[in-house]
Coordinates of C-alpha atoms and ligand atoms in Angstrom, one line a residue:
M594 CA -2.1 -48.0 21.2
C595 CA 0.7 -46.4 23.0
G596 CA 2.9 -47.3 25.9
I597 CA 3.1 -45.2 29.2
V598 CA 5.4 -45.5 32.1
G599 CA 5.9 -43.7 35.4
Y600 CA 8.3 -44.0 38.2
I601 CA 8.8 -42.6 41.5
G602 CA 11.7 -43.6 43.6
P603 CA 15.4 -43.1 44.6
R604 CA 17.0 -44.5 41.2
P605 CA 18.0 -42.3 38.3
M606 CA 14.8 -41.8 36.2
G607 CA 16.3 -42.4 32.8
E608 CA 17.7 -45.9 34.0
I609 CA 14.1 -46.9 34.8
L610 CA 12.0 -45.1 32.3
L611 CA 13.9 -45.7 29.0
P612 CA 14.4 -49.5 29.5
G613 CA 10.8 -49.6 30.6
L614 CA 9.7 -47.8 27.3
A615 CA 11.8 -50.2 25.4
R616 CA 9.8 -52.9 26.7
L617 CA 6.7 -51.3 25.6
E618 CA 7.8 -50.7 22.1
Y619 CA 5.4 -53.4 20.8
R620 CA 2.6 -50.9 21.6
G621 CA 4.0 -48.3 19.4
Y622 CA 7.4 -46.8 18.3
D623 CA 7.0 -43.7 16.1
S624 CA 8.1 -41.2 18.7
A625 CA 8.9 -41.1 22.4
G626 CA 9.6 -38.8 25.4
L627 CA 10.1 -38.3 29.0
A628 CA 9.1 -35.7 31.6
L629 CA 11.1 -35.5 34.7
H630 CA 10.4 -33.7 37.9
Q631 CA 13.9 -32.1 38.8
G632 CA 13.9 -29.8 41.7
D633 CA 11.8 -26.9 40.9
K634 CA 11.1 -27.7 37.3
L635 CA 9.7 -30.4 35.0
T636 CA 12.2 -31.2 32.1
V637 CA 10.6 -32.6 29.0
S638 CA 12.6 -34.3 26.3
K639 CA 10.9 -35.8 23.3
R640 CA 11.5 -36.6 19.6
A641 CA 10.3 -38.7 16.6
G642 CA 11.8 -42.2 16.3
R643 CA 12.4 -45.1 18.6
I644 CA 13.4 -45.3 22.2
A645 CA 17.1 -45.8 21.3
D646 CA 17.0 -42.4 19.5
L647 CA 15.6 -40.8 22.6
A648 CA 18.2 -42.5 24.8
E649 CA 21.0 -41.3 22.4
Q650 CA 19.5 -37.7 22.7
L651 CA 19.5 -38.1 26.5
A652 CA 22.9 -39.7 26.8
D653 CA 24.8 -36.7 28.1
L654 CA 21.8 -35.0 29.9
D655 CA 20.8 -35.3 33.5
T656 CA 18.0 -37.7 33.9
G657 CA 17.9 -37.9 37.5
G658 CA 15.1 -36.3 39.6
H659 CA 12.2 -37.1 42.0
L660 CA 9.7 -38.7 39.7
G661 CA 9.1 -39.2 35.9
I662 CA 6.8 -40.2 33.2
G663 CA 7.5 -41.6 29.8
H664 CA 5.8 -42.6 26.6
T665 CA 6.1 -44.5 23.4
R666 CA 3.7 -43.4 20.7
W667 CA 1.7 -45.1 17.9
A668 CA 0.0 -41.9 16.4
T669 CA -3.8 -41.7 16.3
H670 CA -4.1 -37.7 16.1
G671 CA -1.6 -35.8 14.4
A672 CA 1.6 -36.9 12.6
P673 CA 4.3 -38.8 14.3
N674 CA 6.8 -36.1 14.8
G675 CA 8.7 -34.5 17.8
T676 CA 5.9 -31.9 18.3
N677 CA 3.2 -34.4 18.8
A678 CA 5.5 -36.8 20.8
H679 CA 4.4 -37.0 24.4
P680 CA 4.6 -35.8 27.2
H681 CA 2.4 -32.8 26.5
T682 CA 2.5 -29.7 28.8
D683 CA 0.1 -26.9 29.6
C684 CA 0.8 -23.2 28.8
T685 CA 3.2 -22.8 31.8
G686 CA 5.1 -26.1 31.5
D687 CA 3.9 -26.9 35.0
V688 CA 1.8 -29.9 34.1
A689 CA 3.0 -32.8 32.0
A690 CA 0.8 -35.6 30.7
V691 CA 1.1 -38.9 28.8
H692 CA -1.7 -40.7 27.2
N693 CA -2.7 -44.0 25.6
G694 CA -6.1 -43.9 23.9
I695 CA -8.4 -41.5 22.0
I696 CA -10.2 -38.6 23.7
E697 CA -13.2 -38.4 21.6
N698 CA -14.4 -34.9 22.5
W699 CA -11.0 -33.4 22.4
A700 CA -11.7 -30.9 19.4
E701 CA -14.6 -29.5 21.5
L702 CA -12.5 -29.3 24.7
K703 CA -9.7 -27.7 22.7
R704 CA -11.9 -25.1 21.1
E705 CA -13.2 -24.2 24.8
L706 CA -9.7 -24.0 26.1
I707 CA -8.5 -21.7 23.2
G708 CA -11.5 -19.7 23.9
R709 CA -10.2 -19.2 27.5
G710 CA -6.8 -18.1 26.2
H711 CA -4.9 -21.3 26.2
E712 CA -2.1 -21.9 23.6
F713 CA -1.7 -25.2 22.0
T714 CA 1.5 -26.6 20.4
S715 CA 0.5 -29.9 19.0
D716 CA -2.1 -31.5 17.0
T717 CA -2.9 -34.2 19.5
D718 CA -6.0 -34.9 21.4
T719 CA -3.8 -35.5 24.5
E720 CA -2.8 -31.9 24.9
V721 CA -6.1 -30.9 26.2
V722 CA -5.2 -32.7 29.5
G723 CA -2.4 -30.4 30.6
H724 CA -4.4 -27.3 29.7
L725 CA -7.4 -28.7 31.8
I726 CA -5.2 -29.2 34.8
E727 CA -3.7 -25.9 34.4
E728 CA -6.8 -24.4 35.1
M729 CA -7.1 -26.2 38.4
A730 CA -3.8 -25.2 39.9
D731 CA -5.4 -25.0 43.4
V732 CA -7.0 -28.3 43.2
P733 CA -5.2 -31.5 44.4
L734 CA -3.7 -33.3 41.5
D735 CA -5.7 -36.4 42.1
E736 CA -8.9 -34.4 42.2
A737 CA -7.9 -32.5 39.0
V738 CA -7.4 -35.8 37.3
R739 CA -10.7 -37.0 38.4
R740 CA -12.3 -33.8 37.0
V741 CA -10.3 -34.4 33.6
M742 CA -11.6 -38.0 33.5
Q743 CA -15.2 -36.7 34.0
S744 CA -15.1 -34.2 31.1
A745 CA -13.1 -36.3 28.7
Q746 CA -14.9 -39.0 26.7
G747 CA -13.4 -42.2 25.1
A748 CA -10.3 -44.2 26.0
L749 CA -7.8 -42.8 28.4
A750 CA -5.0 -44.3 30.4
L751 CA -3.1 -41.2 31.6
A752 CA -0.2 -40.3 33.7
V753 CA 0.3 -36.9 35.0
I754 CA 2.9 -35.0 37.1
R755 CA 2.8 -31.4 38.2
R756 CA 5.7 -29.1 39.4
S757 CA 4.0 -28.3 42.6
D758 CA 3.7 -31.8 43.4
P759 CA 7.2 -33.3 43.6
E760 CA 6.1 -36.5 45.4
M761 CA 3.2 -37.7 43.4
I762 CA 2.3 -39.2 39.9
V763 CA -1.4 -39.5 39.3
A764 CA -2.6 -42.0 36.7
A765 CA -6.0 -42.9 35.5
R766 CA -7.7 -45.4 33.4
R767 CA -10.8 -46.0 31.1
H768 CA -10.7 -48.6 28.3
S769 CA -6.9 -48.5 28.0
P770 CA -4.7 -50.8 30.2
L771 CA -2.9 -49.5 33.3
V772 CA -1.1 -51.5 35.9
V773 CA 0.9 -50.3 39.0
G774 CA 4.0 -52.1 40.4
R775 CA 5.1 -51.8 44.1
G776 CA 8.8 -52.1 44.8
E777 CA 10.7 -51.3 48.1
G778 CA 10.4 -47.6 48.6
E779 CA 9.6 -47.1 44.9
M780 CA 6.6 -47.4 42.7
F781 CA 5.7 -47.9 39.0
V782 CA 2.9 -47.3 36.6
A783 CA 2.7 -48.6 33.1
S784 CA 0.5 -49.8 30.1
D785 CA 1.7 -53.3 30.7
I786 CA 3.8 -55.4 33.1
P787 CA 7.1 -55.8 31.1
A788 CA 7.9 -52.0 31.7
F789 CA 8.8 -52.8 35.4
L790 CA 9.0 -56.7 35.6
E791 CA 12.8 -56.6 36.2
H792 CA 12.1 -54.5 39.3
T793 CA 9.2 -55.9 41.0
R794 CA 6.7 -58.8 40.5
N795 CA 4.1 -57.1 42.9
M796 CA 1.3 -55.6 40.7
I797 CA -2.1 -54.0 41.1
V798 CA -4.3 -54.0 38.0
I799 CA -6.3 -50.6 37.7
D800 CA -10.0 -50.8 36.6
D801 CA -11.9 -48.8 34.3
D802 CA -12.8 -45.1 35.7
R803 CA -10.3 -45.4 38.5
V804 CA -7.6 -42.7 39.5
V805 CA -4.6 -43.7 41.2
A806 CA -2.3 -41.5 43.1
I807 CA 1.2 -42.8 43.6
T808 CA 3.9 -41.9 45.9
A809 CA 7.2 -43.7 46.7
D810 CA 5.3 -45.6 49.5
G811 CA 2.2 -46.6 47.9
A812 CA -0.8 -46.2 45.8
T813 CA -4.2 -44.8 46.7
I814 CA -7.1 -45.8 44.2
T815 CA -10.2 -43.7 44.1
N816 CA -13.3 -43.8 41.7
L817 CA -14.3 -40.7 39.9
E818 CA -16.3 -39.5 42.9
G819 CA -13.1 -39.6 45.0
E820 CA -14.2 -42.6 47.1
E821 CA -11.3 -44.9 48.0
I822 CA -11.3 -48.4 46.5
P823 CA -9.1 -51.2 48.1
A824 CA -6.1 -52.2 45.9
V825 CA -5.9 -55.8 45.1
E826 CA -2.2 -56.7 44.9
R827 CA -1.1 -59.8 42.8
T828 CA 2.2 -61.4 42.2
I829 CA 3.4 -61.8 38.6
E830 CA 4.4 -65.4 37.7
W831 CA 5.5 -64.8 34.0
D832 CA 8.9 -64.5 32.8
L833 CA 9.7 -61.3 30.6
D834 CA 9.2 -63.0 27.4
A835 CA 5.8 -64.3 28.3
A836 CA 4.9 -60.8 29.8
E837 CA 5.9 -59.1 26.5
K838 CA 3.4 -61.3 24.8
G839 CA 0.8 -60.7 27.5
G840 CA 1.1 -64.4 28.6
Y841 CA 0.3 -65.9 25.0
E842 CA 2.7 -68.1 23.3
S843 CA 3.1 -65.6 20.3
F844 CA 2.4 -62.2 19.2
M845 CA -0.1 -63.6 16.7
L846 CA -2.2 -65.3 19.4
K847 CA -2.0 -62.1 21.5
E848 CA -3.2 -60.1 18.5
I849 CA -6.0 -62.5 17.7
H850 CA -7.0 -62.0 21.3
E851 CA -6.8 -58.1 21.0
Q852 CA -9.3 -57.9 18.2
P853 CA -12.4 -57.1 20.3
Q854 CA -10.5 -54.0 21.8
A855 CA -9.0 -53.1 18.3
I856 CA -12.6 -53.2 16.8
A857 CA -14.0 -51.1 19.6
D858 CA -11.1 -48.7 19.1
T859 CA -11.8 -48.4 15.3
L860 CA -15.5 -47.7 16.0
R861 CA -14.9 -45.3 18.9
G862 CA -16.0 -41.8 18.1
R863 CA -17.3 -42.7 14.7
I864 CA -21.0 -43.4 15.7
D865 CA -22.9 -40.5 17.2
E866 CA -25.6 -40.5 19.9
S867 CA -28.2 -40.5 17.3
G868 CA -26.7 -43.7 15.9
R869 CA -25.3 -42.2 12.7
V870 CA -21.9 -42.8 11.2
R871 CA -19.6 -39.8 11.9
L872 CA -16.6 -39.6 9.7
H873 CA -15.8 -35.8 9.8
E874 CA -12.1 -36.8 9.7
L875 CA -12.5 -37.7 6.0
E876 CA -13.0 -34.0 5.1
L877 CA -14.3 -35.1 1.8
D878 CA -17.2 -32.8 0.7
D879 CA -20.6 -34.5 0.8
R880 CA -21.4 -33.2 -2.8
L881 CA -18.2 -35.0 -4.2
L882 CA -19.3 -38.2 -2.5
R883 CA -22.7 -37.7 -4.0
A884 CA -21.2 -37.3 -7.3
I885 CA -19.0 -40.3 -7.5
D886 CA -20.1 -42.7 -10.1
K887 CA -17.5 -45.5 -9.6
V888 CA -15.3 -46.8 -6.9
F889 CA -12.1 -48.7 -7.3
V890 CA -10.6 -50.6 -4.2
I891 CA -6.9 -51.5 -4.5
A892 CA -4.8 -53.5 -2.2
C893 CA -2.6 -56.7 -1.8
G894 CA -2.5 -59.9 0.2
T895 CA -4.9 -59.7 3.3
S896 CA -5.9 -56.2 2.5
Y897 CA -7.0 -57.3 -0.8
H898 CA -9.5 -59.5 1.0
A899 CA -10.8 -56.4 2.9
A900 CA -11.1 -54.8 -0.5
M901 CA -13.3 -57.8 -1.7
M902 CA -15.5 -57.2 1.3
A903 CA -15.7 -53.5 0.6
K904 CA -17.1 -54.3 -2.8
Y905 CA -20.0 -56.3 -1.4
A906 CA -20.7 -53.6 1.2
I907 CA -20.5 -50.5 -1.0
E908 CA -22.3 -51.9 -3.7
R909 CA -25.1 -53.5 -1.6
W910 CA -25.5 -50.4 0.5
T911 CA -25.0 -47.5 -2.0
R912 CA -25.6 -49.0 -5.5
I913 CA -22.2 -47.5 -6.7
P914 CA -20.5 -49.8 -8.9
V915 CA -17.1 -51.0 -7.3
E916 CA -14.2 -52.6 -8.9
I917 CA -11.5 -54.2 -7.0
D918 CA -7.9 -54.8 -8.0
I919 CA -4.8 -56.5 -6.9
A920 CA -2.4 -53.6 -6.6
S921 CA 0.4 -55.2 -8.6
E922 CA -2.1 -55.6 -11.6
F923 CA -4.0 -52.5 -11.6
R924 CA -1.7 -50.2 -13.6
Y925 CA -1.0 -52.7 -16.2
R926 CA -4.5 -53.2 -17.5
D927 CA -5.2 -49.5 -18.4
P928 CA -8.0 -49.0 -16.0
V929 CA -10.8 -46.5 -16.7
V930 CA -10.3 -43.7 -14.1
D931 CA -11.6 -40.2 -14.1
P932 CA -12.4 -37.3 -11.7
R933 CA -15.7 -38.9 -10.8
T934 CA -14.0 -42.0 -9.6
L935 CA -13.2 -42.6 -5.9
V936 CA -10.1 -44.8 -5.5
I937 CA -9.7 -46.5 -2.1
G938 CA -6.2 -47.9 -1.2
I939 CA -6.3 -50.3 1.6
S940 CA -2.8 -51.1 3.2
Q941 CA -2.2 -51.8 7.0
S942 CA 1.4 -50.5 6.7
G943 CA 0.6 -47.8 4.2
E944 CA 4.0 -48.4 2.7
T945 CA 3.2 -51.4 0.4
L946 CA 5.0 -50.3 -2.8
D947 CA 2.4 -52.2 -5.3
T948 CA -0.4 -50.2 -3.6
L949 CA 1.3 -46.9 -3.5
A950 CA 2.3 -47.3 -7.2
A951 CA -1.4 -48.2 -8.1
V952 CA -3.1 -45.4 -6.2
R953 CA -0.3 -42.9 -7.6
Y954 CA -1.3 -43.9 -11.0
A955 CA -5.1 -43.4 -10.2
A956 CA -4.4 -39.9 -8.6
A957 CA -2.6 -39.0 -11.8
Q958 CA -5.7 -39.6 -13.7
G959 CA -7.7 -37.2 -11.5
A960 CA -9.3 -39.8 -9.2
T961 CA -10.2 -38.8 -5.6
L962 CA -7.9 -40.9 -3.3
L963 CA -9.0 -42.4 0.0
G964 CA -6.4 -44.3 2.1
V965 CA -7.4 -46.8 4.6
T966 CA -4.3 -47.6 6.9
N967 CA -3.2 -48.5 10.3
V968 CA -0.2 -46.2 10.3
V969 CA -0.7 -42.5 10.7
D970 CA 1.3 -40.4 8.4
S971 CA 2.4 -43.4 6.3
A972 CA 3.0 -42.7 2.7
L973 CA -0.6 -43.9 1.7
A974 CA -1.8 -41.5 4.4
R975 CA 0.2 -38.5 3.2
E976 CA -0.6 -39.0 -0.5
S977 CA -4.3 -39.5 -0.2
D978 CA -6.9 -36.8 -0.4
A979 CA -8.5 -38.3 2.8
V980 CA -7.7 -40.9 5.2
L981 CA -9.7 -43.4 7.4
Y982 CA -7.4 -45.0 10.0
T983 CA -7.9 -48.4 11.4
R984 CA -6.9 -48.3 15.0
A985 CA -5.6 -51.7 15.5
G986 CA -2.3 -50.7 17.2
P987 CA 1.1 -52.1 16.0
E988 CA 1.0 -55.6 14.8
I989 CA 4.1 -57.6 15.3
G990 CA 3.1 -60.9 13.8
V991 CA 3.9 -61.0 10.2
A992 CA 0.3 -62.6 9.4
A993 CA -2.2 -59.9 9.5
T994 CA -5.1 -60.5 12.1
K995 CA -6.4 -57.5 14.0
T996 CA -5.4 -55.2 11.1
F997 CA -7.7 -57.2 8.8
T998 CA -10.7 -57.4 11.0
T999 CA -10.4 -53.6 11.7
Q1000 CA -10.1 -53.0 8.0
L1001 CA -13.3 -54.8 7.5
V1002 CA -15.0 -52.8 10.2
A1003 CA -13.6 -49.5 8.6
M1004 CA -15.0 -50.5 5.2
Q1005 CA -18.3 -51.2 6.5
L1006 CA -18.4 -48.0 8.4
L1007 CA -17.3 -46.3 5.1
G1008 CA -20.1 -48.1 3.2
L1009 CA -22.8 -47.1 5.8
Y1010 CA -21.6 -43.6 5.7
L1011 CA -21.8 -43.4 1.8
A1012 CA -25.2 -44.9 2.1
Q1013 CA -26.1 -42.1 4.7
V1014 CA -24.6 -39.3 2.6
R1015 CA -26.4 -40.6 -0.8
A1016 CA -29.6 -41.6 0.9
S1017 CA -29.2 -44.9 -0.8
M1018 CA -30.5 -47.1 2.1
D1019 CA -33.5 -47.0 4.3
P1020 CA -32.4 -44.9 7.4
G1021 CA -33.8 -47.7 9.7
A1022 CA -31.7 -50.3 7.9
I1023 CA -28.7 -48.1 8.4
E1024 CA -29.3 -47.6 12.0
Y1025 CA -29.9 -51.4 12.5
H1026 CA -26.5 -52.1 10.7
I1027 CA -24.7 -49.5 12.8
R1028 CA -26.3 -51.1 16.0
Q1029 CA -24.9 -54.4 15.0
L1030 CA -21.5 -53.0 14.3
N1031 CA -21.4 -51.8 17.8
E1032 CA -22.0 -55.3 19.1
L1033 CA -19.0 -56.7 17.2
P1034 CA -16.4 -56.4 20.0
V1035 CA -18.8 -58.6 22.2
A1036 CA -19.3 -61.1 19.3
V1037 CA -15.7 -61.2 18.4
S1038 CA -14.6 -61.9 22.0
Q1039 CA -17.1 -64.8 22.2
V1040 CA -15.5 -66.3 18.9
V1041 CA -12.0 -65.7 20.3
G1042 CA -13.2 -67.7 23.4
S1043 CA -13.7 -70.8 21.2
S1044 CA -9.8 -71.2 20.6
D1045 CA -9.6 -74.4 22.7
E1046 CA -12.4 -76.0 20.7
I1047 CA -10.7 -75.1 17.4
K1048 CA -7.4 -76.5 18.6
K1049 CA -9.2 -79.8 19.4
M1050 CA -10.6 -79.9 15.9
T1051 CA -7.2 -79.2 14.3
E1052 CA -5.4 -81.9 16.4
R1053 CA -5.1 -84.4 13.6
W1054 CA -4.4 -82.0 10.8
A1055 CA -0.6 -81.4 11.1
D1056 CA 0.1 -83.9 8.2
V1057 CA -3.1 -82.8 6.0
R1058 CA -1.7 -81.5 2.6
D1059 CA -4.7 -80.0 1.2
F1060 CA -7.4 -77.6 2.5
F1061 CA -10.1 -75.8 0.6
F1062 CA -11.9 -72.8 1.9
L1063 CA -15.2 -71.9 0.4
G1064 CA -17.8 -69.3 0.7
R1065 CA -20.2 -67.1 -1.4
S1066 CA -20.8 -63.4 -1.5
G1067 CA -19.5 -61.7 1.7
D1068 CA -18.3 -65.3 2.9
F1069 CA -16.0 -65.5 -0.2
P1070 CA -13.3 -62.9 1.1
V1071 CA -13.4 -64.7 4.6
A1072 CA -12.7 -67.9 2.9
M1073 CA -9.9 -66.4 0.8
E1074 CA -8.4 -65.0 3.9
G1075 CA -8.6 -68.4 5.8
A1076 CA -6.8 -69.9 3.0
L1077 CA -3.9 -67.2 3.0
K1078 CA -3.5 -67.4 6.7
L1079 CA -3.0 -71.2 6.5
K1080 CA -0.6 -70.9 3.7
E1081 CA 1.6 -68.2 5.1
I1082 CA 2.0 -69.5 8.6
A1083 CA 1.6 -73.4 8.3
Y1084 CA 3.1 -73.8 4.9
V1085 CA 0.3 -76.0 3.6
R1086 CA -1.5 -75.7 0.3
A1087 CA -4.8 -74.1 1.0
E1088 CA -7.1 -72.7 -1.7
G1089 CA -10.0 -70.2 -1.3
F1090 CA -12.7 -70.6 -3.8
A1091 CA -16.1 -69.2 -4.4
A1092 CA -18.2 -72.2 -3.3
G1093 CA -20.3 -72.2 -6.6
E1094 CA -17.2 -72.5 -8.6
M1095 CA -16.0 -75.8 -7.2
K1096 CA -18.1 -77.9 -9.5
H1097 CA -16.6 -76.2 -12.5
G1098 CA -13.2 -78.1 -12.0
P1099 CA -11.6 -77.9 -8.7
I1100 CA -14.1 -80.6 -7.2
A1101 CA -12.0 -83.2 -9.1
L1102 CA -9.3 -82.6 -6.3
I1103 CA -11.7 -83.6 -3.3
E1104 CA -10.9 -87.0 -2.1
D1105 CA -10.3 -88.5 1.4
G1106 CA -7.7 -86.8 3.4
V1107 CA -8.4 -83.3 2.2
V1108 CA -10.2 -80.8 4.6
V1109 CA -13.0 -78.6 3.3
I1110 CA -14.0 -75.5 5.3
G1111 CA -17.3 -73.7 4.2
V1112 CA -18.2 -70.4 5.4
A1113 CA -22.1 -70.0 5.4
T1114 CA -23.3 -66.7 7.0
D1115 CA -24.8 -64.6 4.1
T1116 CA -28.5 -65.0 4.1
H1117 CA -28.9 -64.8 0.2
V1118 CA -26.6 -67.7 -0.4
K1119 CA -25.9 -69.7 2.7
A1120 CA -28.3 -72.6 1.7
K1121 CA -26.4 -72.6 -1.8
T1122 CA -23.1 -72.8 0.0
L1123 CA -24.4 -75.7 2.2
S1124 CA -25.6 -77.7 -0.9
N1125 CA -22.1 -77.1 -2.5
M1126 CA -20.4 -78.4 0.7
A1127 CA -22.8 -81.4 0.7
E1128 CA -21.6 -82.1 -3.0
M1129 CA -18.0 -82.1 -1.6
A1130 CA -18.8 -84.4 1.4
A1131 CA -20.3 -86.9 -1.1
R1132 CA -16.8 -87.2 -2.5
G1133 CA -14.8 -87.7 0.7
G1134 CA -12.9 -85.2 2.8
E1135 CA -13.3 -83.8 6.1
M1136 CA -16.1 -81.0 6.3
V1137 CA -16.1 -78.0 8.5
I1138 CA -19.0 -75.6 8.4
L1139 CA -19.1 -72.1 9.9
R1140 CA -22.6 -70.9 10.5
E1141 CA -24.6 -68.8 12.7
E1142 CA -26.4 -69.8 15.8
G1143 CA -29.8 -71.2 15.0
D1144 CA -29.0 -72.4 11.4
D1145 CA -29.2 -76.1 10.5
G1146 CA -29.0 -78.1 7.4
T1147 CA -25.4 -79.2 8.3
D1148 CA -25.8 -82.9 9.3
F1149 CA -23.3 -83.9 6.7
A1150 CA -20.4 -81.9 8.3
D1151 CA -17.8 -83.5 10.5
H1152 CA -17.3 -80.3 12.5
V1153 CA -19.5 -77.1 13.1
I1154 CA -18.3 -74.0 14.3
T1155 CA -21.2 -71.7 15.5
L1156 CA -20.8 -68.0 15.2
P1157 CA -23.0 -65.4 17.0
E1158 CA -25.9 -64.3 14.9
G1159 CA -25.4 -61.1 13.0
P1160 CA -26.5 -59.3 9.7
D1161 CA -25.0 -60.2 6.4
L1162 CA -21.5 -58.8 5.9
I1163 CA -21.0 -57.6 9.4
C1164 CA -21.2 -61.2 10.6
T1165 CA -18.2 -61.9 8.6
V1166 CA -16.0 -60.0 10.8
T1167 CA -16.7 -62.7 13.5
A1168 CA -16.4 -65.6 10.8
V1169 CA -12.7 -64.8 10.0
V1170 CA -11.5 -65.2 13.7
P1171 CA -12.0 -69.0 13.9
L1172 CA -10.0 -69.2 10.6
Q1173 CA -7.1 -67.2 12.1
L1174 CA -7.3 -69.5 15.1
L1175 CA -7.5 -72.6 12.9
A1176 CA -4.3 -71.5 11.0
Y1177 CA -2.5 -70.7 14.1
H1178 CA -3.2 -74.1 15.8
V1179 CA -2.2 -76.0 12.8
A1180 CA 1.1 -74.0 12.5
N1181 CA 1.7 -74.4 16.1
A1182 CA 1.1 -78.2 16.1
K1183 CA 3.7 -78.4 13.4
G1184 CA 6.1 -76.4 15.7
L1185 CA 6.5 -73.4 13.3
D1186 CA 7.4 -69.8 14.2
V1187 CA 3.9 -68.2 13.5
D1188 CA 5.2 -64.8 14.3
K1189 CA 8.0 -64.9 11.6
P1190 CA 6.9 -67.2 8.7
R1191 CA 9.5 -68.1 6.3
N1192 CA 10.0 -66.0 3.1
L1193 CA 7.7 -63.3 4.3
A1194 CA 8.1 -59.6 5.3
K1195 CA 5.7 -57.5 7.3
T1196 CA 6.0 -54.8 4.8
V1197 CA 6.7 -55.3 1.2
T1198 CA 8.5 -52.4 -0.2
V1199 CA 9.6 -53.9 -3.6
E1200 CA 7.8 -54.5 -6.7
Ligands
M6R954 O1 0.6 -53.4 4.6 P1 -0.2 -54.1 3.7 O2 -1.6 -54.2 4.2 O3 -0.2 -53.2 2.5 O4 0.2 -55.6 3.2 C1 -0.3 -56.2 2.3 C2 0.2 -57.5 2.3 O5 1.6 -57.8 2.1 C3 -0.2 -58.3 3.5 O6 -1.4 -58.4 3.8 C4 0.3 -59.9 3.5 O7 -0.4 -60.5 2.7 C5 0.3 -60.4 4.9 N1 1.3 -61.3 5.1 C6 -1.0 -61.1 5.3 O8 -0.9 -61.8 6.6

């Protein structure tokens, strides 16, 4: 996720583009840059850091011009430094492009361009855009961008300017958001409305596979064949605060709703046409992956729940023994680690000190280290032998939501990849699971759509003091995560338990007034989970069951949340979403600030 903005009009570019980018920092903030069309040249300024740093760099420079584009980055390819910051240019400096998304076939395009003599200066996927357009110097810019859109695969929101076109910005969209704003004799283009809301409320949403040529007087939209598409203009009713949250009440709710897209981004380019997992980015030798005889997965908090899920997935699909550890405990129990051990550290921030200290300890014992993180070039990424990035984009809410579901997806991809490499699973079964992973964005959006239903269910829960979340097997980490979400944002006592463990003691706590939530999706154990739940129901309390479509045996439940059918483990990605919504609605009913819960920090860099 990155933010792009473009402006064409009479005002000084810097005064429009820099504040516009600052409004988009929620989309990424590791580096930023501008390209301005100034007379007979394009001027590009970019650097690592936030928009304020870029503004400082530009303070004494001329930021006027005919038109300009800007970018705030959340790295997906290439470290977050000044060289990889956008805009990116061609060999001549005549074309500048900013991009939000992932060009899946960039390596192939880059290879071909280098073969034709182009010189690249960055490690990004985006740089291919400028070089491709450089080869079309005689083609109108909008047609050149259409051709780029035809040859590039993946997600692209682009804005491009060219020295020989002083009156036009051309933008395009596929799977990444893009909106155009129309002012009086000035036009804007951006990833999101807040970038231009203080200047105009007239907006055109650009659809997938559309190219829009923008001049100071208007916008012409075409499909990829060049046929004109009528523009539908709307008036924005939101104020700036609502616009920054995409119209949601909080970043957390927005991020819950972003999960289908975040999961699609995490899967993008990692499953090939023949339906196999492709994780070339890992750069771990298949021989090494075949030789591993033990896996440790180490993490904290929500990421630890992803580690729990990883254990089920890797053991079930590859038969490699997996141990999981809370990072702050790992070093102090003298774990047995050797060069045939794969240690996986999971951390959305990649900066959690407990996790870093644990994986450093393992690496010192000779283990191979795989980092799973959402932040490119974070400490975990830098220190690992290999990295698997979740691609959730920045998460502003302190409570992890989209970074968790993308961790689950990343770990399931990894489990299936190991199964492929080690031939530990029937190829047909691998293919089936991969197909189901690909269905997740749709399944998750279906569940996100049940928010009102969940809100209604939680209406009377603002004063409930005790919640229990139960599950077995793959449903157990989901239950643990449901309890953590409720604890951290609604400040209520919520315990996650393996459902079968309740009868060994905690069942003594069940009485009228407690709420018990049971997750029952895992085929091997769901009947047992339901009978454990029936035991609770007999002792009082309000019972909620999460089960798949078509399942029954839940007559004793007070509420049933139905999930789309899916295979074991993969289905749990959908199961966690109602629990995020449940925590959200309880906290909201209590009037709490869900984005900034008390006593918590987004990244914990102390032991
Ligand atoms: O950045 P990390 O994934 O390493 O963070 C780990 C935990 O601090 C984090 O998951 C924490 O539990 C969150 N508050 C969960 O919502």
